[in-house]
Short mmCIF file of C-alpha atoms (C1' of nucleotides) in Angstrom, two decimals:
data_model
loop_
_atom_site.label_atom_id
_atom_site.label_comp_id
_atom_site.label_asym_id
_atom_site.label_seq_id
_atom_site.Cartn_x
_atom_site.Cartn_y
_atom_site.Cartn_z
CA MET A 1 7.42 -14.80 11.84
CA LYS A 2 6.83 -13.39 8.45
CA GLU A 3 3.61 -11.49 8.13
CA CYS A 4 0.96 -13.00 5.98
CA HIS A 5 -0.61 -10.75 3.37
CA THR A 6 -4.08 -12.05 2.84
CA MET A 7 -6.97 -10.26 1.31
CA LEU A 8 -9.63 -11.23 3.73
CA ASP A 9 -9.30 -10.84 7.45
CA PRO A 10 -7.46 -13.98 8.55
CA LYS A 11 -9.28 -13.80 11.88
CA LEU A 12 -12.62 -13.91 10.11
CA LEU A 13 -11.46 -16.97 8.25
CA ARG A 14 -10.49 -18.72 11.45
CA THR A 15 -13.52 -17.75 13.46
CA ASP A 16 -16.33 -17.67 10.91
CA LEU A 17 -15.40 -19.77 7.97
CA GLU A 18 -19.03 -20.43 7.15
CA THR A 19 -19.79 -16.79 6.53
CA VAL A 20 -16.76 -16.42 4.33
CA VAL A 21 -17.73 -19.46 2.30
CA SER A 22 -21.32 -18.34 1.80
CA GLN A 23 -20.33 -14.77 0.95
CA LEU A 24 -17.73 -15.95 -1.53
CA ALA A 25 -20.40 -18.10 -3.12
CA ARG A 26 -22.38 -14.94 -3.86
CA LYS A 27 -19.41 -13.84 -5.93
CA GLY A 28 -19.40 -17.15 -7.68
CA VAL A 29 -16.26 -18.37 -5.93
CA THR A 30 -15.99 -21.82 -4.41
CA PHE A 31 -13.69 -22.09 -1.46
CA ASP A 32 -11.88 -25.32 -0.75
CA CYS A 33 -12.50 -25.51 2.98
CA ASP A 34 -10.83 -28.83 3.56
CA HIS A 35 -7.65 -27.73 1.94
CA TYR A 36 -7.69 -24.47 3.83
CA LEU A 37 -8.34 -26.13 7.20
CA GLN A 38 -5.58 -28.60 6.60
CA LEU A 39 -3.07 -25.89 5.68
CA GLU A 40 -4.17 -23.74 8.59
CA ALA A 41 -3.78 -26.59 11.10
CA GLU A 42 -0.36 -27.32 9.73
CA ARG A 43 0.62 -23.68 9.84
CA LYS A 44 -0.34 -23.48 13.49
CA ARG A 45 1.55 -26.61 14.43
CA LEU A 46 4.71 -25.58 12.57
CA GLN A 47 4.64 -22.03 13.86
CA VAL A 48 4.36 -23.15 17.47
CA GLU A 49 7.11 -25.68 16.93
CA SER A 50 9.59 -23.36 15.28
CA GLU A 51 8.95 -20.57 17.73
CA SER A 52 9.49 -22.85 20.66
CA LEU A 53 12.77 -24.05 19.18
CA ALA A 54 13.80 -20.45 18.58
CA ASN A 55 13.11 -19.73 22.19
CA GLN A 56 15.25 -22.64 23.35
CA ARG A 57 18.08 -21.47 21.17
CA LYS A 58 17.83 -17.97 22.48
CA GLU A 59 18.00 -19.17 26.06
CA GLY A 60 20.92 -21.46 25.27
CA SER A 61 22.86 -18.72 23.56
CA LYS A 62 22.24 -16.46 26.49
CA GLN A 63 23.70 -19.10 28.82
CA ILE A 64 26.76 -19.50 26.64
CA GLY A 65 27.32 -15.80 26.73
CA GLN A 66 27.18 -15.77 30.50
CA LEU A 67 29.51 -18.75 30.82
CA MET A 68 32.00 -17.23 28.40
CA GLN A 69 32.04 -14.02 30.33
CA SER A 70 32.69 -15.78 33.61
CA GLY A 71 35.52 -17.68 31.94
CA ASN A 72 33.80 -21.04 32.08
CA THR A 73 34.61 -21.97 28.49
CA ALA A 74 34.55 -25.72 29.01
CA GLU A 75 30.93 -25.77 30.03
CA ALA A 76 30.11 -23.31 27.29
CA GLU A 77 31.52 -25.72 24.73
CA VAL A 78 29.24 -28.47 26.00
CA ILE A 79 26.15 -26.37 25.49
CA LYS A 80 27.40 -25.21 22.13
CA ARG A 81 27.36 -28.74 20.87
CA THR A 82 23.71 -29.24 21.80
CA MET A 83 22.94 -25.89 20.29
CA THR A 84 24.22 -26.95 16.91
CA GLN A 85 21.63 -29.69 16.70
CA LEU A 86 18.93 -27.39 18.00
CA GLY A 87 19.79 -24.84 15.35
CA ALA A 88 19.40 -27.45 12.63
CA ASP A 89 16.03 -28.55 13.99
CA MET A 90 14.90 -24.98 14.12
CA ALA A 91 15.98 -24.27 10.57
CA ALA A 92 14.06 -27.33 9.40
CA ALA A 93 10.93 -26.31 11.28
CA GLU A 94 11.16 -22.78 9.94
CA ALA A 95 11.56 -24.00 6.39
CA ALA A 96 8.49 -26.20 6.75
CA PHE A 97 6.58 -23.31 8.25
CA ALA A 98 7.60 -21.03 5.41
CA THR A 99 6.45 -23.55 2.83
CA THR A 100 3.08 -23.96 4.47
CA SER A 101 2.61 -20.22 4.99
CA GLU A 102 3.35 -19.56 1.37
CA ALA A 103 0.87 -22.17 0.24
CA LEU A 104 -1.71 -20.65 2.54
CA GLU A 105 -0.97 -17.13 1.39
CA GLU A 106 -1.07 -18.17 -2.24
CA MET A 107 -4.48 -19.65 -1.65
CA LEU A 108 -5.81 -16.61 0.18
CA LEU A 109 -4.37 -14.02 -2.20
CA HIS A 110 -6.66 -15.35 -4.88
CA LEU A 111 -9.79 -14.85 -2.81
CA PRO A 112 -11.81 -11.75 -3.70
CA ASN A 113 -13.37 -9.28 -1.31
CA LEU A 114 -16.71 -10.22 0.22
CA PRO A 115 -19.87 -8.53 -1.10
CA HIS A 116 -21.82 -6.07 1.03
CA ALA A 117 -25.31 -6.95 2.24
CA SER A 118 -26.86 -4.43 -0.16
CA VAL A 119 -25.39 -6.20 -3.18
CA PRO A 120 -28.05 -8.06 -5.17
CA ASP A 121 -27.70 -11.78 -5.82
CA GLY A 122 -26.84 -12.82 -9.31
CA SER A 123 -24.24 -14.48 -11.43
CA GLY A 124 -23.85 -12.10 -14.34
CA GLU A 125 -24.64 -8.67 -15.70
CA GLU A 126 -28.25 -9.58 -16.48
CA GLN A 127 -28.90 -9.56 -12.75
CA ASN A 128 -27.49 -6.13 -12.07
CA VAL A 129 -30.10 -3.84 -10.61
CA VAL A 130 -30.93 -0.50 -12.21
CA VAL A 131 -30.90 2.02 -9.37
CA SER A 132 -31.86 5.06 -11.38
CA THR A 133 -32.11 6.37 -14.89
CA VAL A 134 -31.36 10.01 -15.56
CA GLY A 135 -32.50 12.04 -18.54
CA THR A 136 -33.94 10.68 -21.75
CA ALA A 137 -32.43 9.40 -24.95
CA PRO A 138 -32.21 12.17 -27.54
CA GLN A 139 -34.50 11.76 -30.53
CA PHE A 140 -33.01 12.23 -33.97
CA GLY A 141 -35.02 12.92 -37.12
CA PHE A 142 -32.29 11.34 -39.24
CA ASP A 143 -30.10 8.28 -39.40
CA VAL A 144 -27.63 8.60 -36.57
CA ARG A 145 -23.94 8.10 -37.15
CA ASP A 146 -21.85 6.26 -34.61
CA HIS A 147 -18.60 7.82 -33.40
CA VAL A 148 -16.59 5.94 -36.00
CA ALA A 149 -18.58 7.52 -38.80
CA LEU A 150 -18.47 10.89 -37.13
CA GLY A 151 -14.74 10.56 -36.59
CA GLU A 152 -14.28 9.83 -40.23
CA LEU A 153 -16.51 12.66 -41.31
CA HIS A 154 -14.61 15.13 -39.16
CA ARG A 155 -11.23 13.56 -39.84
CA GLY A 156 -11.03 13.46 -36.07
CA ILE A 157 -10.27 9.79 -35.42
CA ASP A 158 -7.71 7.80 -37.36
CA PHE A 159 -7.70 4.10 -36.54
CA GLU A 160 -5.74 3.05 -39.56
CA ARG A 161 -2.65 5.07 -38.93
CA ALA A 162 -2.82 4.24 -35.23
CA SER A 163 -2.81 0.53 -36.01
CA ARG A 164 0.14 1.00 -38.30
CA LEU A 165 2.01 2.38 -35.31
CA SER A 166 0.80 0.03 -32.61
CA GLY A 167 -1.63 -2.56 -33.89
CA SER A 168 -5.30 -2.90 -33.13
CA ARG A 169 -7.13 -1.13 -30.35
CA PHE A 170 -5.33 2.18 -30.67
CA ALA A 171 -6.59 5.49 -32.02
CA VAL A 172 -5.19 8.82 -33.13
CA LEU A 173 -7.34 11.87 -32.49
CA GLN A 174 -6.94 15.13 -34.32
CA ASP A 175 -8.23 18.67 -34.44
CA GLY A 176 -11.70 19.07 -32.95
CA PHE A 177 -11.77 15.56 -31.56
CA ALA A 178 -8.34 15.89 -29.96
CA ARG A 179 -9.39 19.22 -28.55
CA LEU A 180 -12.62 17.70 -27.28
CA HIS A 181 -10.63 14.96 -25.59
CA ARG A 182 -8.50 17.53 -23.81
CA ALA A 183 -11.54 19.65 -22.98
CA LEU A 184 -13.28 16.70 -21.34
CA ALA A 185 -10.27 15.94 -19.17
CA HIS A 186 -9.93 19.56 -18.23
CA TYR A 187 -13.62 19.91 -17.44
CA MET A 188 -13.64 16.82 -15.24
CA LEU A 189 -10.55 17.83 -13.32
CA ASP A 190 -11.91 21.31 -12.74
CA LEU A 191 -15.27 19.97 -11.61
CA HIS A 192 -13.80 17.51 -9.12
CA THR A 193 -11.20 19.84 -7.70
CA SER A 194 -13.37 22.94 -7.39
CA ALA A 195 -16.84 21.55 -6.70
CA HIS A 196 -16.13 18.19 -5.08
CA GLY A 197 -13.03 18.86 -3.02
CA TYR A 198 -10.54 16.48 -4.62
CA HIS A 199 -6.80 17.01 -4.58
CA GLU A 200 -5.39 17.00 -8.08
CA THR A 201 -2.56 14.53 -8.25
CA THR A 202 -0.10 13.30 -10.82
CA VAL A 203 1.32 9.83 -10.46
CA PRO A 204 3.76 7.40 -12.07
CA TYR A 205 2.33 5.35 -14.93
CA LEU A 206 4.80 2.55 -14.30
CA VAL A 207 4.60 0.64 -11.04
CA ASP A 208 5.99 -2.38 -9.24
CA ALA A 209 4.30 -5.74 -8.91
CA THR A 210 3.82 -5.16 -5.17
CA VAL A 211 1.84 -2.04 -5.90
CA LEU A 212 -0.48 -3.98 -8.18
CA GLN A 213 -0.82 -6.64 -5.56
CA GLY A 214 -1.90 -3.95 -3.14
CA THR A 215 -4.92 -2.97 -5.18
CA GLY A 216 -5.69 -6.54 -6.22
CA GLN A 217 -4.69 -6.64 -9.90
CA LEU A 218 -2.00 -9.16 -9.01
CA PRO A 219 -1.48 -12.03 -8.70
CA LYS A 220 -4.75 -13.00 -10.31
CA PHE A 221 -5.03 -10.72 -13.32
CA LYS A 222 -1.54 -10.61 -14.70
CA GLU A 223 -2.69 -11.33 -18.24
CA ASP A 224 -4.62 -8.03 -18.30
CA LEU A 225 -1.48 -5.98 -17.73
CA PHE A 226 1.31 -4.68 -19.90
CA ARG A 227 4.59 -5.67 -18.35
CA ILE A 228 8.00 -4.16 -18.88
CA PRO A 229 10.62 -6.80 -18.11
CA GLU A 230 13.47 -5.93 -15.80
CA SER A 231 15.92 -6.24 -18.64
CA ASP A 232 14.41 -3.14 -20.19
CA GLY A 233 13.88 -0.45 -17.61
CA GLY A 234 16.69 0.04 -15.16
CA GLY A 235 16.82 -3.57 -14.03
CA ARG A 236 13.46 -3.49 -12.37
CA GLU A 237 10.28 -5.13 -13.54
CA ARG A 238 7.42 -2.70 -13.90
CA TYR A 239 3.88 -2.63 -15.19
CA LEU A 240 1.93 0.03 -17.01
CA ILE A 241 -0.97 1.09 -14.83
CA PRO A 242 -4.40 -0.23 -15.90
CA THR A 243 -6.02 2.64 -13.96
CA ALA A 244 -4.86 5.54 -11.79
CA GLU A 245 -6.59 3.78 -8.91
CA VAL A 246 -3.42 1.73 -8.59
CA PRO A 247 -0.87 4.47 -7.88
CA LEU A 248 -3.37 6.75 -6.12
CA THR A 249 -4.55 4.17 -3.63
CA ASN A 250 -1.05 2.86 -3.07
CA LEU A 251 0.09 6.31 -2.01
CA PHE A 252 -1.04 5.13 1.40
CA ARG A 253 0.70 1.78 1.44
CA ASP A 254 2.74 0.94 4.52
CA SER A 255 1.66 4.03 6.32
CA ILE A 256 -0.36 5.03 9.33
CA VAL A 257 -2.21 8.31 8.95
CA ASP A 258 -3.90 10.37 11.62
CA ALA A 259 -7.65 9.71 11.59
CA HIS A 260 -8.23 13.46 11.55
CA THR A 261 -6.72 13.72 8.08
CA LEU A 262 -9.43 11.45 6.66
CA PRO A 263 -11.15 11.29 4.33
CA VAL A 264 -8.58 11.97 1.63
CA GLN A 265 -10.03 12.58 -1.83
CA LEU A 266 -7.71 12.36 -4.80
CA VAL A 267 -8.25 12.92 -8.49
CA ALA A 268 -5.84 12.18 -11.31
CA HIS A 269 -5.98 12.25 -15.08
CA THR A 270 -3.84 9.49 -16.53
CA PRO A 271 -3.61 7.17 -19.44
CA CYS A 272 -4.58 3.59 -18.65
CA PHE A 273 -3.14 0.51 -20.31
CA ARG A 274 -4.95 -2.77 -20.62
CA ALA A 275 -3.95 -5.84 -22.53
CA GLU A 276 -7.62 -6.79 -22.99
CA ALA A 277 -6.70 -10.43 -23.12
CA GLY A 278 -9.85 -12.46 -23.43
CA SER A 279 -11.87 -9.73 -25.09
CA TYR A 280 -11.02 -10.73 -28.64
CA GLY A 281 -13.80 -9.78 -30.97
CA ARG A 282 -15.53 -7.66 -28.38
CA ASP A 283 -16.07 -3.99 -29.22
CA VAL A 284 -13.58 -4.24 -32.04
CA ARG A 285 -15.26 -1.41 -33.92
CA GLY A 286 -14.32 2.07 -32.80
CA MET A 287 -12.52 3.36 -29.78
CA PHE A 288 -14.79 1.97 -27.10
CA ARG A 289 -12.27 -0.63 -25.96
CA GLN A 290 -8.63 0.38 -26.38
CA HIS A 291 -5.28 -0.81 -25.12
CA GLN A 292 -4.61 2.77 -24.10
CA PHE A 293 -7.19 5.25 -22.94
CA ASP A 294 -7.37 8.30 -20.73
CA LYS A 295 -9.41 8.44 -17.59
CA VAL A 296 -10.03 10.82 -14.75
CA GLU A 297 -10.00 8.72 -11.62
CA LEU A 298 -11.36 9.47 -8.18
CA VAL A 299 -10.00 7.80 -5.05
CA TRP A 300 -11.08 8.06 -1.44
CA ILE A 301 -9.20 6.94 1.62
CA THR A 302 -11.66 6.87 4.51
CA HIS A 303 -12.21 5.97 8.12
CA PRO A 304 -13.58 2.41 8.19
CA GLU A 305 -16.93 3.67 9.41
CA ALA A 306 -17.28 6.33 6.73
CA SER A 307 -16.84 4.34 3.55
CA TRP A 308 -20.47 3.54 2.76
CA ASP A 309 -21.45 7.14 2.94
CA ALA A 310 -18.40 7.98 0.87
CA LEU A 311 -19.45 5.54 -1.85
CA GLU A 312 -22.71 7.43 -2.31
CA GLN A 313 -20.84 10.71 -2.58
CA LEU A 314 -18.33 9.26 -4.97
CA ARG A 315 -21.11 8.02 -7.18
CA GLN A 316 -22.73 11.44 -7.18
CA HIS A 317 -19.45 13.03 -8.18
CA ALA A 318 -19.14 10.71 -11.14
CA GLU A 319 -22.76 11.33 -12.03
CA ALA A 320 -22.19 15.07 -11.89
CA VAL A 321 -19.84 14.77 -14.85
CA LEU A 322 -22.50 13.15 -17.02
CA HIS A 323 -25.22 15.36 -15.68
CA GLY A 324 -23.17 18.44 -16.48
CA LEU A 325 -22.70 17.23 -20.01
CA GLY A 326 -26.43 16.64 -20.34
CA LEU A 327 -25.99 12.96 -21.13
CA HIS A 328 -28.61 10.29 -20.64
CA TYR A 329 -27.38 7.55 -18.30
CA ARG A 330 -28.39 4.99 -15.74
CA VAL A 331 -26.89 3.68 -12.51
CA LEU A 332 -26.50 -0.01 -11.79
CA ASN A 333 -25.92 -1.78 -8.51
CA LEU A 334 -23.77 -4.69 -9.62
CA CYS A 335 -24.83 -8.13 -8.50
CA GLY A 336 -22.47 -10.41 -6.60
CA GLY A 337 -21.37 -12.36 -9.62
CA ASP A 338 -20.48 -9.24 -11.58
CA LEU A 339 -18.47 -7.55 -8.84
CA GLY A 340 -14.79 -6.98 -9.34
CA PHE A 341 -12.13 -8.75 -7.33
CA SER A 342 -11.47 -6.04 -4.75
CA ALA A 343 -14.95 -4.54 -4.52
CA ALA A 344 -17.50 -5.08 -1.78
CA LYS A 345 -20.02 -3.05 -3.75
CA THR A 346 -19.95 -1.33 -7.10
CA TYR A 347 -22.14 1.16 -8.90
CA ASP A 348 -21.66 1.24 -12.65
CA LEU A 349 -22.67 4.31 -14.61
CA GLU A 350 -23.82 3.50 -18.10
CA VAL A 351 -24.23 6.22 -20.67
CA TRP A 352 -26.59 6.10 -23.61
CA LEU A 353 -24.83 5.67 -26.94
CA PRO A 354 -27.14 6.46 -29.88
CA GLY A 355 -24.70 4.81 -32.26
CA GLN A 356 -25.15 1.50 -30.48
CA GLN A 357 -28.68 2.11 -29.26
CA GLN A 358 -27.70 0.92 -25.80
CA PHE A 359 -26.29 1.90 -22.45
CA ARG A 360 -22.57 1.31 -22.07
CA GLU A 361 -20.30 1.48 -19.05
CA ILE A 362 -18.52 4.79 -18.60
CA SER A 363 -17.76 4.71 -14.88
CA SER A 364 -17.43 2.20 -12.11
CA CYS A 365 -17.49 3.29 -8.48
CA SER A 366 -16.46 0.80 -5.84
CA ASN A 367 -16.03 0.50 -2.12
CA CYS A 368 -13.17 -1.89 -1.50
CA THR A 369 -13.62 -1.66 2.29
CA ASP A 370 -10.45 -2.88 4.04
CA PHE A 371 -9.53 -5.37 1.32
CA GLN A 372 -6.94 -3.28 -0.49
CA ALA A 373 -5.88 -1.62 2.75
CA ARG A 374 -4.98 -4.98 4.22
CA ARG A 375 -2.93 -5.91 1.20
CA MET A 376 -1.20 -2.53 1.25
CA GLN A 377 -1.01 -2.18 5.03
CA ALA A 378 -2.64 1.22 4.78
CA ARG A 379 -3.78 2.22 8.23
CA MET A 380 -4.98 5.07 10.36
CA ARG A 381 -4.75 5.83 14.04
CA GLU A 382 -7.42 7.43 16.13
CA GLY A 383 -5.99 9.35 19.08
CA GLN A 384 -3.78 7.00 21.07
CA GLY A 385 -5.56 3.94 19.74
CA LYS A 386 -4.24 0.99 17.82
CA PRO A 387 -3.70 1.39 14.10
CA GLU A 388 -6.72 0.30 12.10
CA LEU A 389 -7.04 -0.49 8.42
CA VAL A 390 -8.52 2.33 6.37
CA HIS A 391 -11.16 1.80 3.72
CA THR A 392 -10.46 2.59 0.08
CA LEU A 393 -12.81 3.57 -2.71
CA ASN A 394 -12.31 4.36 -6.33
CA GLY A 395 -14.41 5.47 -9.22
CA SER A 396 -14.01 6.74 -12.72
CA GLY A 397 -14.90 10.34 -12.99
CA VAL A 398 -15.12 9.40 -15.90
CA ALA A 399 -13.49 7.46 -18.75
CA ILE A 400 -12.52 10.17 -21.22
CA GLY A 401 -12.48 8.22 -24.46
CA ARG A 402 -15.89 6.72 -23.83
CA CYS A 403 -17.17 10.09 -22.76
CA LEU A 404 -15.99 11.55 -26.04
CA ILE A 405 -17.91 8.87 -27.87
CA ALA A 406 -21.00 9.73 -25.86
CA VAL A 407 -20.69 13.45 -26.51
CA VAL A 408 -20.20 13.23 -30.25
CA GLU A 409 -22.94 10.64 -30.72
CA ASN A 410 -25.47 12.39 -28.52
CA TYR A 411 -24.80 15.89 -29.83
CA GLN A 412 -24.59 15.10 -33.51
CA GLN A 413 -26.77 17.02 -35.93
CA ALA A 414 -28.33 16.02 -39.23
CA ASP A 415 -25.50 17.64 -41.17
CA GLY A 416 -22.91 15.71 -39.19
CA SER A 417 -21.84 18.67 -37.14
CA ILE A 418 -21.51 18.31 -33.39
CA VAL A 419 -22.90 20.81 -30.92
CA ILE A 420 -20.54 21.33 -28.01
CA PRO A 421 -22.21 20.95 -24.59
CA GLU A 422 -22.33 24.26 -22.80
CA VAL A 423 -19.92 23.29 -20.01
CA LEU A 424 -17.26 22.45 -22.59
CA VAL A 425 -17.55 25.59 -24.67
CA PRO A 426 -15.01 27.54 -22.60
CA TYR A 427 -12.52 24.72 -23.07
CA MET A 428 -13.29 24.28 -26.76
CA GLY A 429 -13.41 27.86 -27.86
CA THR A 430 -16.28 26.99 -30.18
CA GLU A 431 -19.90 25.98 -29.90
CA ARG A 432 -19.92 23.51 -32.71
CA LEU A 433 -17.63 21.19 -34.60
CA ILE A 434 -18.15 21.36 -38.34
CA PRO A 435 -17.08 18.43 -40.49
CA SER A 436 -14.36 19.32 -42.95
CA GLY A 437 -15.79 19.70 -46.43
CA VAL A 438 -19.22 20.80 -45.19
CA GLY A 439 -18.15 24.41 -45.01
CA ALA A 440 -17.19 26.73 -42.21
CA ALA A 441 -19.79 28.20 -39.86
"C1'" G B 1 26.72 7.01 -16.56
"C1'" G B 2 31.34 8.42 -12.97
"C1'" A B 3 32.89 9.57 -7.71
"C1'" G B 4 31.63 9.78 -2.65
"C1'" A B 5 28.36 9.56 1.91
"C1'" G B 6 24.51 7.24 4.26
"C1'" G B 7 19.90 4.10 5.57
"C1'" U B 8 18.72 2.29 13.57
"C1'" G B 9 12.00 3.30 17.18
"C1'" G B 10 6.88 9.00 15.78
"C1'" C B 11 11.52 12.27 15.16
"C1'" C B 12 16.89 13.18 16.32
"C1'" G B 13 20.80 10.09 17.59
"C1'" A B 14 24.33 6.28 20.32
"C1'" G B 15 25.73 1.52 19.63
"C1'" U B 16 31.78 -2.98 15.53
"C1'" G B 17 29.87 -10.33 18.17
"C1'" G B 18 26.68 -11.90 23.85
"C1'" U B 19 21.67 -10.94 28.66
"C1'" C B 20 20.06 -5.10 22.78
"C1'" G B 21 13.63 -4.04 21.11
"C1'" A B 22 18.06 -1.39 21.28
"C1'" A B 23 21.56 4.33 25.64
"C1'" G B 24 20.41 9.51 25.53
"C1'" G B 25 17.41 13.45 23.79
"C1'" C B 26 12.85 15.38 21.55
"C1'" G B 27 7.81 14.58 21.05
"C1'" C B 28 3.47 12.30 23.22
"C1'" A B 29 0.37 10.36 27.59
"C1'" G B 30 -0.50 9.90 32.90
"C1'" C B 31 0.77 11.43 37.80
"C1'" A B 32 3.04 14.99 41.26
"C1'" C B 33 3.89 20.20 42.05
"C1'" U B 34 0.45 24.93 40.80
"C1'" G B 35 -5.03 29.24 41.91
"C1'" G B 36 -4.20 27.83 36.71
"C1'" A B 37 -0.09 27.35 33.57
"C1'" A B 38 5.18 27.27 32.36
"C1'" A B 39 9.42 25.12 34.36
"C1'" U B 40 10.65 20.72 37.13
"C1'" G B 41 10.26 15.60 38.87
"C1'" C B 42 8.39 10.56 38.46
"C1'" U B 43 6.13 6.82 35.37
"C1'" G B 44 4.83 5.16 30.77
"C1'" U B 45 5.20 5.41 25.45
"C1'" A B 46 6.80 0.66 18.55
"C1'" U B 47 4.75 -2.78 14.96
"C1'" A B 48 3.26 -7.51 13.39
"C1'" G B 49 2.23 -12.57 14.24
"C1'" G B 50 1.39 -17.02 17.38
"C1'" G B 51 -0.33 -19.70 21.93
"C1'" G B 52 -3.75 -19.11 26.15
"C1'" C B 53 -10.74 -18.33 28.85
"C1'" A B 54 -7.60 -15.00 31.12
"C1'" A B 55 -3.53 -12.90 33.84
"C1'" C B 56 0.05 -13.54 30.59
"C1'" U B 57 3.53 -15.43 27.35
"C1'" C B 58 6.45 -16.59 22.99
"C1'" U B 59 8.44 -15.18 18.15
"C1'" A B 60 9.91 -11.66 14.52
"C1'" U B 61 11.47 -6.71 13.13
"C1'" C B 62 17.93 -1.81 13.45
"C1'" G B 63 16.65 -0.59 4.35
"C1'" A B 64 15.81 -5.94 1.78
"C1'" G B 65 17.65 -10.81 0.92
"C1'" G B 66 21.44 -14.45 1.69
"C1'" G B 67 25.99 -16.15 4.44
"C1'" U B 68 29.47 -16.93 8.79
"C1'" U B 69 28.46 -18.12 14.18
"C1'" C B 70 26.05 -21.54 19.79
"C1'" G B 71 24.63 -16.26 19.24
"C1'" A B 72 24.44 -10.66 14.33
"C1'" A B 73 22.05 -3.77 14.61
"C1'" U B 74 27.35 -5.08 14.86
"C1'" C B 75 31.41 -9.42 10.40
"C1'" C B 76 30.94 -11.11 4.83
"C1'" C B 77 28.14 -11.12 -0.02
"C1'" U B 78 24.16 -9.37 -3.24
"C1'" C B 79 20.40 -5.97 -4.05
"C1'" C B 80 17.21 -1.58 -3.12
"C1'" C B 81 16.70 3.36 -1.66
"C1'" U B 82 18.27 8.41 -0.14
"C1'" C B 83 21.78 12.49 -0.25
"C1'" U B 84 26.20 15.38 -2.38
"C1'" C B 85 29.45 16.47 -6.60
"C1'" C B 86 30.41 15.66 -11.98
"C1'" G B 87 28.37 14.22 -16.83
"C1'" C B 88 23.89 13.80 -19.79
"C1'" C B 89 18.93 15.16 -20.48
"C1'" A B 90 12.73 16.98 -20.96
#
RNA sequence: GGAGAGGUGGCCGAGUGGUCGAAGGCGCAGCACUGGAAAUGCUGUAUAGGGGCAACUCUAUCGAGGGUUCGAAUCCCUCCCUCUCCGCCA
């Protein structure tokens, strides 16, 4: 029978429905048990029925073959006639089974991953728990400018011309700001590859629907994605990636890797595309929330027993970026209600933005346990053992556009110039950005 | 874009309607042989799902989907992918 791609372990659902229901509730999801149980009972009945009919047909066909070979065609004809009816019954049973399986799968594909025990209870971001706060907010003896004002002053960010090209939520960077953007990406990639052991990877920015289903963006979050219809690109529907997590993690779809090769750590710098449906009016000022932004993404593929340790390392790697830049930030342990669809646990890194006088998200590090692996059929094998689902993790290391905002706002001076953090100086070729019109240094 | 070739198990590779989950080889594992090893011999060696307390058993899978047939790796249709040559192109 056709394999069923669920998100949660179907065996857990069958054997411990109560746990599933109570854990889903922590994520704010209500599970329709009655409907599930009814579909599941029907699935079982229809599967047994259609498989038994298939078996009868197989036996019958085998008999016919034997009779034909011994020249007993008359008797073969008799059986053939009964087989015709059997075949019809089987087709009907299989069709009913397929319908029920699809309904079941549709229901289960919309269920999110279950939260880990260390995830705090809560329904929204107010209940996220601050794990640590690093550094202190810089004190300014003048009125701080936000990145929009700084961008204007430096002629480094041009929202107006960007919107003329593409509408709202796009930006054009130039000169020092463009260079800073590139420097940040370069710095992050170098840090992760040389100090943290990641393999630098480049990936396609356009992917199939199945790939997005693997990491959990589909079917539930279609409205967040930019879609290229099949009529446009080579007769195949594709989506712009909302994060490099999608292609990176899916590199392991439908494969069984040797346990010795784990963990695999990948890093990629890519643009990310998000429709931002449902965020109208939110963060409209500036380049904090864009339809297109660059990000350096970290992905781990681990042994199922190693993922919780890996999450802590992943978080440290993301933190190292901010720490290296000397930015003030804090780490949150997201509560159940604020967890993403695929995540069992997530740490958010929030950086201090003087322009907004608040902490804002700049990285999100999640352990997706076997949730994505099950959808992707990404497995590993230990010795001669059975294949087992791997665990997958991802984290921003970090969002480049937001990081640029943080750097310019935190390192601004009274005269509007921007001191370049030491780690970026080699990439920038200067220690300070001077606004045009203020005079050269 | 034009022309051609091809997609079979971890790998190579047979198989054009019947008992084929699929010969043979390689690789791998166990056993035998050996002082130990090589060589050799024997045995075993896919994945997924279902039923069953279990022993076990059933179903599906030869790129994907549909069709013909009592029965499809094998015949027909559609699609996808890979390779070679030509054209175009960063």
